[in-house]
Short mmCIF file of C-alpha atoms and ligand atoms in Angstrom, two decimals:
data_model
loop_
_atom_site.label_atom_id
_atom_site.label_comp_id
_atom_site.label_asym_id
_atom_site.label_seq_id
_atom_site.Cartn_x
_atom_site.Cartn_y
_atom_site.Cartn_z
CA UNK E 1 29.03 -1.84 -13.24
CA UNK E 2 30.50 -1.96 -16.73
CA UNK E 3 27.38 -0.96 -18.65
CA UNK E 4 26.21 1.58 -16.36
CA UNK E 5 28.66 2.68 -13.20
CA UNK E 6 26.54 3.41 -10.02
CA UNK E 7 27.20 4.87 -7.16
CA UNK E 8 23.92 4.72 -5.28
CA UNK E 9 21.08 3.17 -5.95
CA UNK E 10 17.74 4.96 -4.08
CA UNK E 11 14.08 3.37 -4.22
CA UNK E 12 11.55 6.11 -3.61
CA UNK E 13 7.79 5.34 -2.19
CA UNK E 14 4.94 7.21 -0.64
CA UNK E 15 3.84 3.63 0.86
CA UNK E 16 6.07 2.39 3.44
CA UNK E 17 4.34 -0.92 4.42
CA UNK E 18 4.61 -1.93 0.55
CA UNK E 19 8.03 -0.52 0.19
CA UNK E 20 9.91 -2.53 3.28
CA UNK E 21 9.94 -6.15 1.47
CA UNK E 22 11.20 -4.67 -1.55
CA UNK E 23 13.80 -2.46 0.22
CA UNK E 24 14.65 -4.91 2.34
CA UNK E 25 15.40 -7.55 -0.51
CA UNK E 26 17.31 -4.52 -2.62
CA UNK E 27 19.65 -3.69 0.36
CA UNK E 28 21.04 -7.91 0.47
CA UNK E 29 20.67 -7.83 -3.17
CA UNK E 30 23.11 -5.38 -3.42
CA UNK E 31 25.67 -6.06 -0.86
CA UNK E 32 25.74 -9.79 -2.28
CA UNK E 33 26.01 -8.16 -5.81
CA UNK E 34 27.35 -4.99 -5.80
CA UNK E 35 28.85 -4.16 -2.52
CA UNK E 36 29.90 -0.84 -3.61
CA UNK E 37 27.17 0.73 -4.69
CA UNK E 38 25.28 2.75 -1.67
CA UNK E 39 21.77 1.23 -1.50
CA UNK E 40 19.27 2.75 0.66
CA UNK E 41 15.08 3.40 0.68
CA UNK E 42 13.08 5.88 1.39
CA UNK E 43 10.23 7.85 1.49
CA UNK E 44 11.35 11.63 1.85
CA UNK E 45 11.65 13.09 -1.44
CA UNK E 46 14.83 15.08 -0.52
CA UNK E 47 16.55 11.80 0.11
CA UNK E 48 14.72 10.49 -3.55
CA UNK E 49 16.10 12.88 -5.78
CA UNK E 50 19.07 15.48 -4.47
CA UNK E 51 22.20 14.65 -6.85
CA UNK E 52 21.01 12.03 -9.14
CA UNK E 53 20.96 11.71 -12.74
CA UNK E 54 18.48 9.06 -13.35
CA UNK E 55 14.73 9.20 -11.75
CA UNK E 56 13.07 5.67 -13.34
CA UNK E 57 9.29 5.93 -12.60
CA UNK E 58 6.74 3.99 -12.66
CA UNK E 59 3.23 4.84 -9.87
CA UNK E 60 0.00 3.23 -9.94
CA UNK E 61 -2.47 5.86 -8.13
CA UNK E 62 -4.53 3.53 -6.21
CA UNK E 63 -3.11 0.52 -6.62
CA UNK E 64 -4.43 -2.76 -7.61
CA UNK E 65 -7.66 -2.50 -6.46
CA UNK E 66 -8.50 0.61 -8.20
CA UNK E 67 -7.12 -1.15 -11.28
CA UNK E 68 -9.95 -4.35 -10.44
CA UNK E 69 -12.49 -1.16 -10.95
CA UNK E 70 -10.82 -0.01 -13.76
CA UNK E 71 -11.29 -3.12 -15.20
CA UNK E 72 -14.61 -4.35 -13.60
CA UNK E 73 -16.83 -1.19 -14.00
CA UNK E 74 -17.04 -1.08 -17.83
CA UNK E 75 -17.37 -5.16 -18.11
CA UNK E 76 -20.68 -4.32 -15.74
CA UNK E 77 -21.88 -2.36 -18.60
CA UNK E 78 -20.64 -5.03 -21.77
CA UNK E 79 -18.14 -2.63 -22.15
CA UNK E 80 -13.94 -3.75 -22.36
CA UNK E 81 -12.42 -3.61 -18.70
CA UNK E 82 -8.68 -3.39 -19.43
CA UNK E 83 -5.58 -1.14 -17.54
CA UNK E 84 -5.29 1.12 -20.21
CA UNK E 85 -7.91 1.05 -23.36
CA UNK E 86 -11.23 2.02 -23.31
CA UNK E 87 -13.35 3.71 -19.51
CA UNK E 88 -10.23 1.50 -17.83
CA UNK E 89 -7.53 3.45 -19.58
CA UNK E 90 -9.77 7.21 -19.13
CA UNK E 91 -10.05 6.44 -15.26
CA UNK E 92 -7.01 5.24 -14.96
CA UNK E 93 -4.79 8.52 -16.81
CA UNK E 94 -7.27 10.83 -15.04
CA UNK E 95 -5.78 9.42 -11.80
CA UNK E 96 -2.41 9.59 -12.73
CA UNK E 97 -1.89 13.11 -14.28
CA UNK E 98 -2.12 14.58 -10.86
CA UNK E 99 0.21 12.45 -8.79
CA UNK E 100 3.14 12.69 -12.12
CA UNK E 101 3.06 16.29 -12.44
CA UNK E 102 3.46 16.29 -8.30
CA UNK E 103 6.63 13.55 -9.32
CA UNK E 104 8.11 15.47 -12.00
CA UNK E 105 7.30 18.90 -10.02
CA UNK E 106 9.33 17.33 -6.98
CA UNK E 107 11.92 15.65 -8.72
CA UNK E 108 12.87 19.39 -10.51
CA UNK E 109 12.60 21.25 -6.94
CA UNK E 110 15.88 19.16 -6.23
CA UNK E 111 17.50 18.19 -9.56
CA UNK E 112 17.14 18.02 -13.61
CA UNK E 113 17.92 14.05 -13.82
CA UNK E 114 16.16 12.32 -16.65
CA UNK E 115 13.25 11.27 -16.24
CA UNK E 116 12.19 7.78 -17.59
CA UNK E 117 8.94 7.15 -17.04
CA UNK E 118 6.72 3.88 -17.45
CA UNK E 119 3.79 4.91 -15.66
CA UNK E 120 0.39 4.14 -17.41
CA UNK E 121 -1.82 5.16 -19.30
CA UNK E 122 1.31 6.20 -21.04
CA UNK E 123 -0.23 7.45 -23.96
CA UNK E 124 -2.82 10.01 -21.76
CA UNK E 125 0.40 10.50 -18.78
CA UNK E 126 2.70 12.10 -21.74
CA UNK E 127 0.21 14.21 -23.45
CA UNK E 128 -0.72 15.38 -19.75
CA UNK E 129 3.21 15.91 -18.96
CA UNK E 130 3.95 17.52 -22.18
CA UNK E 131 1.49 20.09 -21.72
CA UNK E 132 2.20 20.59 -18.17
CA UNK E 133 5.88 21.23 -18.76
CA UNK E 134 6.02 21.98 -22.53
CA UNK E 135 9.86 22.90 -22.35
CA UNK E 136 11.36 19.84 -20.34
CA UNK E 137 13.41 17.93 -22.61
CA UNK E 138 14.37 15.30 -19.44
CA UNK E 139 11.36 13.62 -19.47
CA UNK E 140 11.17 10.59 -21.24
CA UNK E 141 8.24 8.49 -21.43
CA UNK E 142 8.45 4.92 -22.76
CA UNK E 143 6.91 1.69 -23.27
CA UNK E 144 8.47 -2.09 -22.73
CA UNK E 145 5.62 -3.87 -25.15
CA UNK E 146 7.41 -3.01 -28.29
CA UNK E 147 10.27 -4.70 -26.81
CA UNK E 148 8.45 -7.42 -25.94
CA UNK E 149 6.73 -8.38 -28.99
CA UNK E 150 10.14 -7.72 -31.12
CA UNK E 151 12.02 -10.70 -28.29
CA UNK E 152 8.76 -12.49 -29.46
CA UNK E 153 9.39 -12.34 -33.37
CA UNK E 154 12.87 -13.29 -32.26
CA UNK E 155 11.33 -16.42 -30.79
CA UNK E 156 8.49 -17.23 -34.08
CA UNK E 157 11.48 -16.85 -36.08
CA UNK E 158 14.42 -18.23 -34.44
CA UNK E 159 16.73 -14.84 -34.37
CA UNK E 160 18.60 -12.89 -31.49
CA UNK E 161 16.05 -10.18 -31.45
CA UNK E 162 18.73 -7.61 -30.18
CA UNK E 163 19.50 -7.60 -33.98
CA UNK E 164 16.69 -6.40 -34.81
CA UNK E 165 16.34 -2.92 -36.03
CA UNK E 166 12.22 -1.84 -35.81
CA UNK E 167 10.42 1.24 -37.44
CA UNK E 168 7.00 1.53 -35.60
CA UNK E 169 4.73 3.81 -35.45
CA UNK E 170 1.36 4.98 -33.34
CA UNK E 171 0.50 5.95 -30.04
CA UNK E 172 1.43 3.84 -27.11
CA UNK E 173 -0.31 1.17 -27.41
CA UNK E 174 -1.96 1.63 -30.48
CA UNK E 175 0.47 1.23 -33.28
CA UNK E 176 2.21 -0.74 -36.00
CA UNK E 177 5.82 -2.29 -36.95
CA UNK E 178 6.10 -1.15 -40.66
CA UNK E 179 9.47 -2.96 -41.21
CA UNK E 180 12.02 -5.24 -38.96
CA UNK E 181 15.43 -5.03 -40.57
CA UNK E 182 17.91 -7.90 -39.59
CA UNK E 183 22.00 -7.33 -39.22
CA UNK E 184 22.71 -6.77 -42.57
CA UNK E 185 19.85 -4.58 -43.41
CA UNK E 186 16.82 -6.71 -44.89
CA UNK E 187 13.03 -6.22 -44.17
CA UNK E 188 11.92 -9.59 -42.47
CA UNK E 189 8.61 -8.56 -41.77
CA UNK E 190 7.62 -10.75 -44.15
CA UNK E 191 9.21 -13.73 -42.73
CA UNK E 192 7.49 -12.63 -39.28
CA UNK E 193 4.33 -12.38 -40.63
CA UNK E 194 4.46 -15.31 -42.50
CA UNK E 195 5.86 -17.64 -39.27
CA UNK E 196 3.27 -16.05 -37.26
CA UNK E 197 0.20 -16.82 -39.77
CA UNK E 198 1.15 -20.72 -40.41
CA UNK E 199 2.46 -20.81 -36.66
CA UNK E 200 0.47 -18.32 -34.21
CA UNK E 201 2.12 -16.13 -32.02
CA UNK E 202 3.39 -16.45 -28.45
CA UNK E 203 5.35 -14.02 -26.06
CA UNK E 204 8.93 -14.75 -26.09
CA UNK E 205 8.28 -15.47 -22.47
CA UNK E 206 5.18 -17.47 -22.64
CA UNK E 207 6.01 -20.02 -20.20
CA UNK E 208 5.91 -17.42 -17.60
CA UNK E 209 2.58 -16.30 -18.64
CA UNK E 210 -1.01 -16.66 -17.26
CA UNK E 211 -3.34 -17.53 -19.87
CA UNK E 212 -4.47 -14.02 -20.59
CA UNK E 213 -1.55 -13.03 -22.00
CA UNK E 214 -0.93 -16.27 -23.95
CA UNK E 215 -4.59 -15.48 -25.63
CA UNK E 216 -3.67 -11.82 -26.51
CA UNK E 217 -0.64 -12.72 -28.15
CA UNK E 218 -2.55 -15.55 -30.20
CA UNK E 219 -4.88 -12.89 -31.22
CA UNK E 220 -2.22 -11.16 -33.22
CA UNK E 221 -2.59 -13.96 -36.01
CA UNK E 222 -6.67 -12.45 -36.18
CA UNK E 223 -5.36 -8.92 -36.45
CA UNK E 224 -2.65 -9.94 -39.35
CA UNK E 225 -5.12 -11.99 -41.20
CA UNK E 226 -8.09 -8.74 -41.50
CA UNK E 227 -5.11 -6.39 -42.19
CA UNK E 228 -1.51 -7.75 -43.66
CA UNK E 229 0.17 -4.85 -44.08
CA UNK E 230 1.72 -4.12 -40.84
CA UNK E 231 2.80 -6.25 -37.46
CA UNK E 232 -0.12 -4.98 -35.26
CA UNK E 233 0.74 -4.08 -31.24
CA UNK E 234 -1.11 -6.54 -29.44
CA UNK E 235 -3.24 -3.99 -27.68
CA UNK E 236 -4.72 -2.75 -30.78
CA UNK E 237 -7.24 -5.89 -30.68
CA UNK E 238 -9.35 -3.95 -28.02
CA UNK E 239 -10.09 -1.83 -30.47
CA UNK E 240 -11.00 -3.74 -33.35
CA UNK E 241 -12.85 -6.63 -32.02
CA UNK E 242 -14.40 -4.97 -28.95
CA UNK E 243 -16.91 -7.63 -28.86
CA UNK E 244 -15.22 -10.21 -29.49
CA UNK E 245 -12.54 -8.71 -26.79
CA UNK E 246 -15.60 -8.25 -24.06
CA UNK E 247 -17.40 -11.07 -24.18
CA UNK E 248 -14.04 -12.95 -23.50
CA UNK E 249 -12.96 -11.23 -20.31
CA UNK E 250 -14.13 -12.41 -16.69
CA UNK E 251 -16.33 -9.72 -15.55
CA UNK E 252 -15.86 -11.33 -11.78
CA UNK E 253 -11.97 -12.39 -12.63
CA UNK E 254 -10.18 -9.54 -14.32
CA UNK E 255 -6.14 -9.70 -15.14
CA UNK E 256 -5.81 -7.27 -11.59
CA UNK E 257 -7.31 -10.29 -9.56
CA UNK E 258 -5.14 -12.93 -11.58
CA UNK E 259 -1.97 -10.11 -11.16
CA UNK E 260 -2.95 -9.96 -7.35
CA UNK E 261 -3.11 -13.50 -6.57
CA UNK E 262 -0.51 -14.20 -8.65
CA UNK E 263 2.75 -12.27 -9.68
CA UNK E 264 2.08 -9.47 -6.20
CA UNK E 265 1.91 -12.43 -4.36
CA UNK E 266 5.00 -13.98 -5.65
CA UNK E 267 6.90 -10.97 -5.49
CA UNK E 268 6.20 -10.02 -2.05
CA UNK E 269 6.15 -13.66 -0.49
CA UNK E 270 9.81 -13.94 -2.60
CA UNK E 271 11.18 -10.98 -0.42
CA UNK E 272 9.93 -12.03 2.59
CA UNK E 273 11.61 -15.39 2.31
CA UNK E 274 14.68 -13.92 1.05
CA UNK E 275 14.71 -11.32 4.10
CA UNK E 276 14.44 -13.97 6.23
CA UNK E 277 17.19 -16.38 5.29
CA UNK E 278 19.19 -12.99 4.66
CA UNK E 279 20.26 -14.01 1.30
CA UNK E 280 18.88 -13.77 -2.28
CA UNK E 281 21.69 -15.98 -4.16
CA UNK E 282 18.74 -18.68 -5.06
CA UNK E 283 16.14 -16.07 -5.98
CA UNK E 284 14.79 -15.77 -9.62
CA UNK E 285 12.75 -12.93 -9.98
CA UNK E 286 15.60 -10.88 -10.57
CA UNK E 287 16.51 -11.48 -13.74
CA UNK E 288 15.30 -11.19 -17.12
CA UNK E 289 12.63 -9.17 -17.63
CA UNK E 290 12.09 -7.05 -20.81
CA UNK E 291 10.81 -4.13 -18.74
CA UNK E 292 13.52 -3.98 -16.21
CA UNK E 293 16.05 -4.75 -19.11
CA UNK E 294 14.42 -1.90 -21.42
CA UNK E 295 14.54 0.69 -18.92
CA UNK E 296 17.94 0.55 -17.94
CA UNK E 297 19.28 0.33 -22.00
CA UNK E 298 17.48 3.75 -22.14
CA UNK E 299 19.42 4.96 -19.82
CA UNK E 300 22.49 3.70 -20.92
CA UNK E 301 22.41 4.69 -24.37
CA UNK E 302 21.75 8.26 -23.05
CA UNK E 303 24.52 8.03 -20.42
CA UNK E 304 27.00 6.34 -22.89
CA UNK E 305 25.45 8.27 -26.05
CA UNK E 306 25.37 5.05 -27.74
CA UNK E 307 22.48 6.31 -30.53
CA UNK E 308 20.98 2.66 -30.09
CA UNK E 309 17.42 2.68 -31.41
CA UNK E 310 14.13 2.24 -29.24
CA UNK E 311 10.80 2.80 -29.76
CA UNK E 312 9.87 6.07 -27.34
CA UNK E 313 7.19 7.74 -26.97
CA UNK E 314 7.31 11.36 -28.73
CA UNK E 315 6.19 14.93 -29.70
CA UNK E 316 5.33 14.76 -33.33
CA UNK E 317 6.25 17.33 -35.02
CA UNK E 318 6.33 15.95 -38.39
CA UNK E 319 7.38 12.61 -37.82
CA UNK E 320 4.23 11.07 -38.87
CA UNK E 321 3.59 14.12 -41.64
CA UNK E 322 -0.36 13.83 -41.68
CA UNK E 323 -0.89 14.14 -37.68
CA UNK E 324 -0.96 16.58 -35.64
CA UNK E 325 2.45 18.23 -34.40
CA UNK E 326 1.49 17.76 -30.74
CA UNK E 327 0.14 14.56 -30.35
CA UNK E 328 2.40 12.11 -28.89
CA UNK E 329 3.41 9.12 -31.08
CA UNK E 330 4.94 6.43 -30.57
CA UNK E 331 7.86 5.92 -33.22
CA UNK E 332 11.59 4.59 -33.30
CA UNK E 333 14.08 7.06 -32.87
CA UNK E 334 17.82 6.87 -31.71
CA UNK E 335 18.95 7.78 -28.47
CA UNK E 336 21.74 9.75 -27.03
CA UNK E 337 23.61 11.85 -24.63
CA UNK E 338 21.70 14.89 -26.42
CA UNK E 339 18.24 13.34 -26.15
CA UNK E 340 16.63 11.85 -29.00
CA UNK E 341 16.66 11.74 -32.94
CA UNK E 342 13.39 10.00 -34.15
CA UNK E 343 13.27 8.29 -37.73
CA UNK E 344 10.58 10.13 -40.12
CA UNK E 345 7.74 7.87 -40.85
CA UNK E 346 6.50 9.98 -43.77
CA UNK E 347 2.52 10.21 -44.83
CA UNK E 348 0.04 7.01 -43.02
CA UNK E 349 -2.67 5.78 -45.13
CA UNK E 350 -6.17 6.23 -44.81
CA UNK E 351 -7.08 3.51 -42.09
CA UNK E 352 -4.68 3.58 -39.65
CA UNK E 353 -5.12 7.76 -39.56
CA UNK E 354 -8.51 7.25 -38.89
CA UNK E 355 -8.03 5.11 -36.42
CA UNK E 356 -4.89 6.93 -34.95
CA UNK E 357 -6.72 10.55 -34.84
CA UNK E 358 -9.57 9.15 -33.36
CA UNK E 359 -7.69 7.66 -30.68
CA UNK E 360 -5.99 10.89 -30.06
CA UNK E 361 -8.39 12.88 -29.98
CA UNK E 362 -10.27 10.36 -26.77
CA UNK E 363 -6.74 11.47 -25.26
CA UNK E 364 -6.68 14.97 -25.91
CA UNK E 365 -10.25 14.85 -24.35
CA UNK E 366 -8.76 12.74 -21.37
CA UNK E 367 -6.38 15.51 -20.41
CA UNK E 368 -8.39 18.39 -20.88
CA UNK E 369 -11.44 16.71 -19.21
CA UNK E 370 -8.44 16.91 -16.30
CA UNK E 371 -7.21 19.89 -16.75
CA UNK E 372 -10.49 21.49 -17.09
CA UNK E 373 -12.22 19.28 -15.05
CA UNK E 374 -15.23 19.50 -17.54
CA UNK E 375 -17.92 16.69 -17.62
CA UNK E 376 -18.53 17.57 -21.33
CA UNK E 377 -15.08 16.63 -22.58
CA UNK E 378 -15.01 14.06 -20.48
CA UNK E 379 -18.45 12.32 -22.25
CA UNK E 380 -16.83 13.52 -25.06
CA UNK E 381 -13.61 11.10 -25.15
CA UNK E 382 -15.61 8.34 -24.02
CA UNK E 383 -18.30 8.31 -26.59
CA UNK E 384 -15.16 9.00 -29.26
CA UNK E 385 -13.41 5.49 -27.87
CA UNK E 386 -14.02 2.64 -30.07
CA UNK E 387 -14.74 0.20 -27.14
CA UNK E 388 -18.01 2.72 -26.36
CA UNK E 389 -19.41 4.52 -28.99
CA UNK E 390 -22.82 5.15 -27.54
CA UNK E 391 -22.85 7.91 -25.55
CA UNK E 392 -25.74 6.62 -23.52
CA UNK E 393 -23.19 4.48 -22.52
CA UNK E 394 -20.62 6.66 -21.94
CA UNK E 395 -22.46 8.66 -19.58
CA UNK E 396 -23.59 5.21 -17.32
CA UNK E 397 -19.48 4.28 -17.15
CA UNK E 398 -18.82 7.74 -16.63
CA UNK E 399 -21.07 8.04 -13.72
CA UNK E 400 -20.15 4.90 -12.45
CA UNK E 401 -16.31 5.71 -12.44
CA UNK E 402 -16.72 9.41 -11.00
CA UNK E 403 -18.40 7.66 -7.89
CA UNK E 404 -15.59 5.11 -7.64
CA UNK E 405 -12.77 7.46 -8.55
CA UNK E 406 -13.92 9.84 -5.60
CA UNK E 407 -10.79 11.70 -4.27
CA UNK E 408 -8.63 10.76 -6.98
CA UNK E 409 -9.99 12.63 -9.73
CA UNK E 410 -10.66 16.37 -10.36
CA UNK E 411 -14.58 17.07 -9.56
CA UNK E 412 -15.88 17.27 -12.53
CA UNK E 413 -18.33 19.89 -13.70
C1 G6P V 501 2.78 -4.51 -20.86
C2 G6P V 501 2.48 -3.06 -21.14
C3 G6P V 501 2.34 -2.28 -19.87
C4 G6P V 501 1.27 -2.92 -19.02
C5 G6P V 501 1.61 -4.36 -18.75
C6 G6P V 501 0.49 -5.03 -18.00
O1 G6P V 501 4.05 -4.62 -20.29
O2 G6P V 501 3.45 -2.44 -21.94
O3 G6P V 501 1.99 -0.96 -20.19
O4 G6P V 501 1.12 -2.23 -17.80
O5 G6P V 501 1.82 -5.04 -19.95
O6 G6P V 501 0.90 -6.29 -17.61
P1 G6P V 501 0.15 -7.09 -16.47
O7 G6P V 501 0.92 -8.34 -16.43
O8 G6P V 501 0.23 -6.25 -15.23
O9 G6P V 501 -1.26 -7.26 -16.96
MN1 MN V 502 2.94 -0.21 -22.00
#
């Protein structure tokens, strides 16, 4: 209440049956915690969005088990099966687009709140929502891994990583940390790099990780080995040891089952319990969590118009000063009560250019495949993904995930 004053609190689904435990723990959450602030659920959009001034989003358009596809269907062909790179990433943002332009369509109809968005592919959802409302400054999408590899240098190196002060830049989940200053202004990059090459790397949180994670942070030692000059994202190893990447992953076992079976199961079974002893005093999975934490700094250093510095997800123009002015990076920038002020990042050299514009241009593709609904452009981005190549190939995962994406996607012609 001192950070951030509420006065009502509103969770928003289309799915009831999934929404109940959740809104159901919320409303004893907050009369044990914050008796003041009006809680309530719902599923009418009127109810959702009238009078507020924060909408924080986050859909997954068919759930977890059109994630297991995501994830499964390109593994059946040798290819990566992950949430958001590669044929998993393409079917995933070609599902979303529709269902957050309906959001962010809805969410204007009754107010112009900011909107902070997490949903994923984040990379393909904001080039989609930037083209389908090209003049809405509200709409903010954003990205918690940053975050949560700079709480992990805090860890490797033994410093509060809320002193850190980043300068990144990419797309979502493709992109670099050029320099980490500390409180009084040095680069200790070096230092991270070096604790992370004699040490290896783990998630600030690894103790609450399933092994997947644990492996994909260690394979940021790899990354920084082949190529010292920057502090890679950890995602960017799908792209650069594809191989390596596929022949590790569970074609029958994907991170959706071990996410199904594990935290969904967790979460739900934790509000049922707590629902039914009508208290959730003894419950833990309320509190820290980098994503929860990151999305509600956002909004405070907008609401407050502190200027703190995140790492946001962003129209170009010029920031990076060799790509394109509409792509969307992914850069540090401060943040206010008048939106944001990103840092300039200058010229990129040769390799990470190459690698950047031809990961933007698989996105561009993406979206336009949508918007168009064109098979073409749709092989197109595929074949231009580093985790394909072939286009042989792209066509079988292509075909695959238009029959499993039925409904969901545009028909493509
Ligand atoms: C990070 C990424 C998110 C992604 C999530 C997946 O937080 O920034 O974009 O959705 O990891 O985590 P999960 O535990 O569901 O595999
Ligand atoms: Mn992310």
């Amino acid at each position: 209440m001192e950070d951030f004053p509420l006065n009502r609190v509103i969770l928003y689904d289309i799915d009831n049956e999934r929404q109940n435990p959740i809104g159901g723990f919320g409303k004893i959450l907050f009369k044990e915690e914050a008796p003041g602030v009006k809680f309530l659920y719902t599923s009418d959009k009127e109810t959702a969005y009238k009078d507020v001034d924060f909408v924080f989003c986050q859909m997954r358009t068919g759930g977890y088990p059109m994630r297991e596809k995501d994830e499964k269907i390109p593994l059946s062909f040798g290819i990566i099966g992950q949430e958001t790179c590669g044929p998993g990433g393409f079917a995933y943002g070609m599902r979303s687009i529709r269902d957050m332009i309906q959001m962010a369509d809805d969410v204007r109809k009754y107010s112009d709140a900011w909107i902070i968005n997490y949903t994923n592919p984040a990379a393909i959802v904001a080039l989609a929502l930037s083209k389908a409302f090209p003049d809405d400054k509200k709409i903010l999408n954003i990205c918690d891994q940053p975050v949560n590899l700079l709480r992990s240098y805090g860890r490797a190196i033994g410093y509060d990583y809320k002193k850190l002060d980043p300068r990144y830049f990419g797309l979502n989940h493709f992109g670099w940390f050029t320099h980490i200053y500390d409180e009084f202004g040095f680069d200790i990059a070096p230092k991270i790099k070096e604790a992370i090459l004699s040490n290896g790397f783990k998630p600030a949180d690894a103790e609450q990780r399933d092994e997947s994670w644990l492996d994909t942070y260690a394979v940021v030692k790899d990354m920084l080995m082949d190529f010292p000059e920057y502090l890679p994202n950890t995602y960017l190893q799908y792209y650069l040891y594809p191989e390596y990447k596929a022949a590790k992953l569970d074609p029958n076992f994907t991170r959706a089952n071990e996410v199904m079976k594990g935290r969904e199961k967790k979460v739900f079974e934790e509000c049922e319990r707590a629902i039914e002893i009508g208290s959730t005093k003894d419950s833990a999975i309320v509190h820290n969590d980098a994503h929860g934490d990151m999305i509600l700094e956002v909004a405070i250093s907008i609401a407050k118009n502190l200027q703190k510095t995140y790492i946001l997800i962003l129209p170009n123009k010029g920031i990076i000063g060799n790509l394109p002015d509409d792509a969307m990076v992914e850069t540090a920038a401060s943040l206010g009560a008048g939106g944001v002020s990103p840092y300039a990042v200058g010229n990129i050299d040769t390799f990470y250019k190459g690698l950047i514009e031809n990961q933007y241009a698989f996105e561009k593709l993406t979206v336009e495949a949508y918007f168009e609904a064109s098979y073409t452009k749709a092989l197109a981005a595929l074949t231009l993904n580093r985790t394909v190549v072939d286009a042989k190939k792209a066509r079988k995962v292509l075909d695959a995930l238009i029959e499993a994406n039925e409904g969901y996607w545009p028909k493509l012609l």
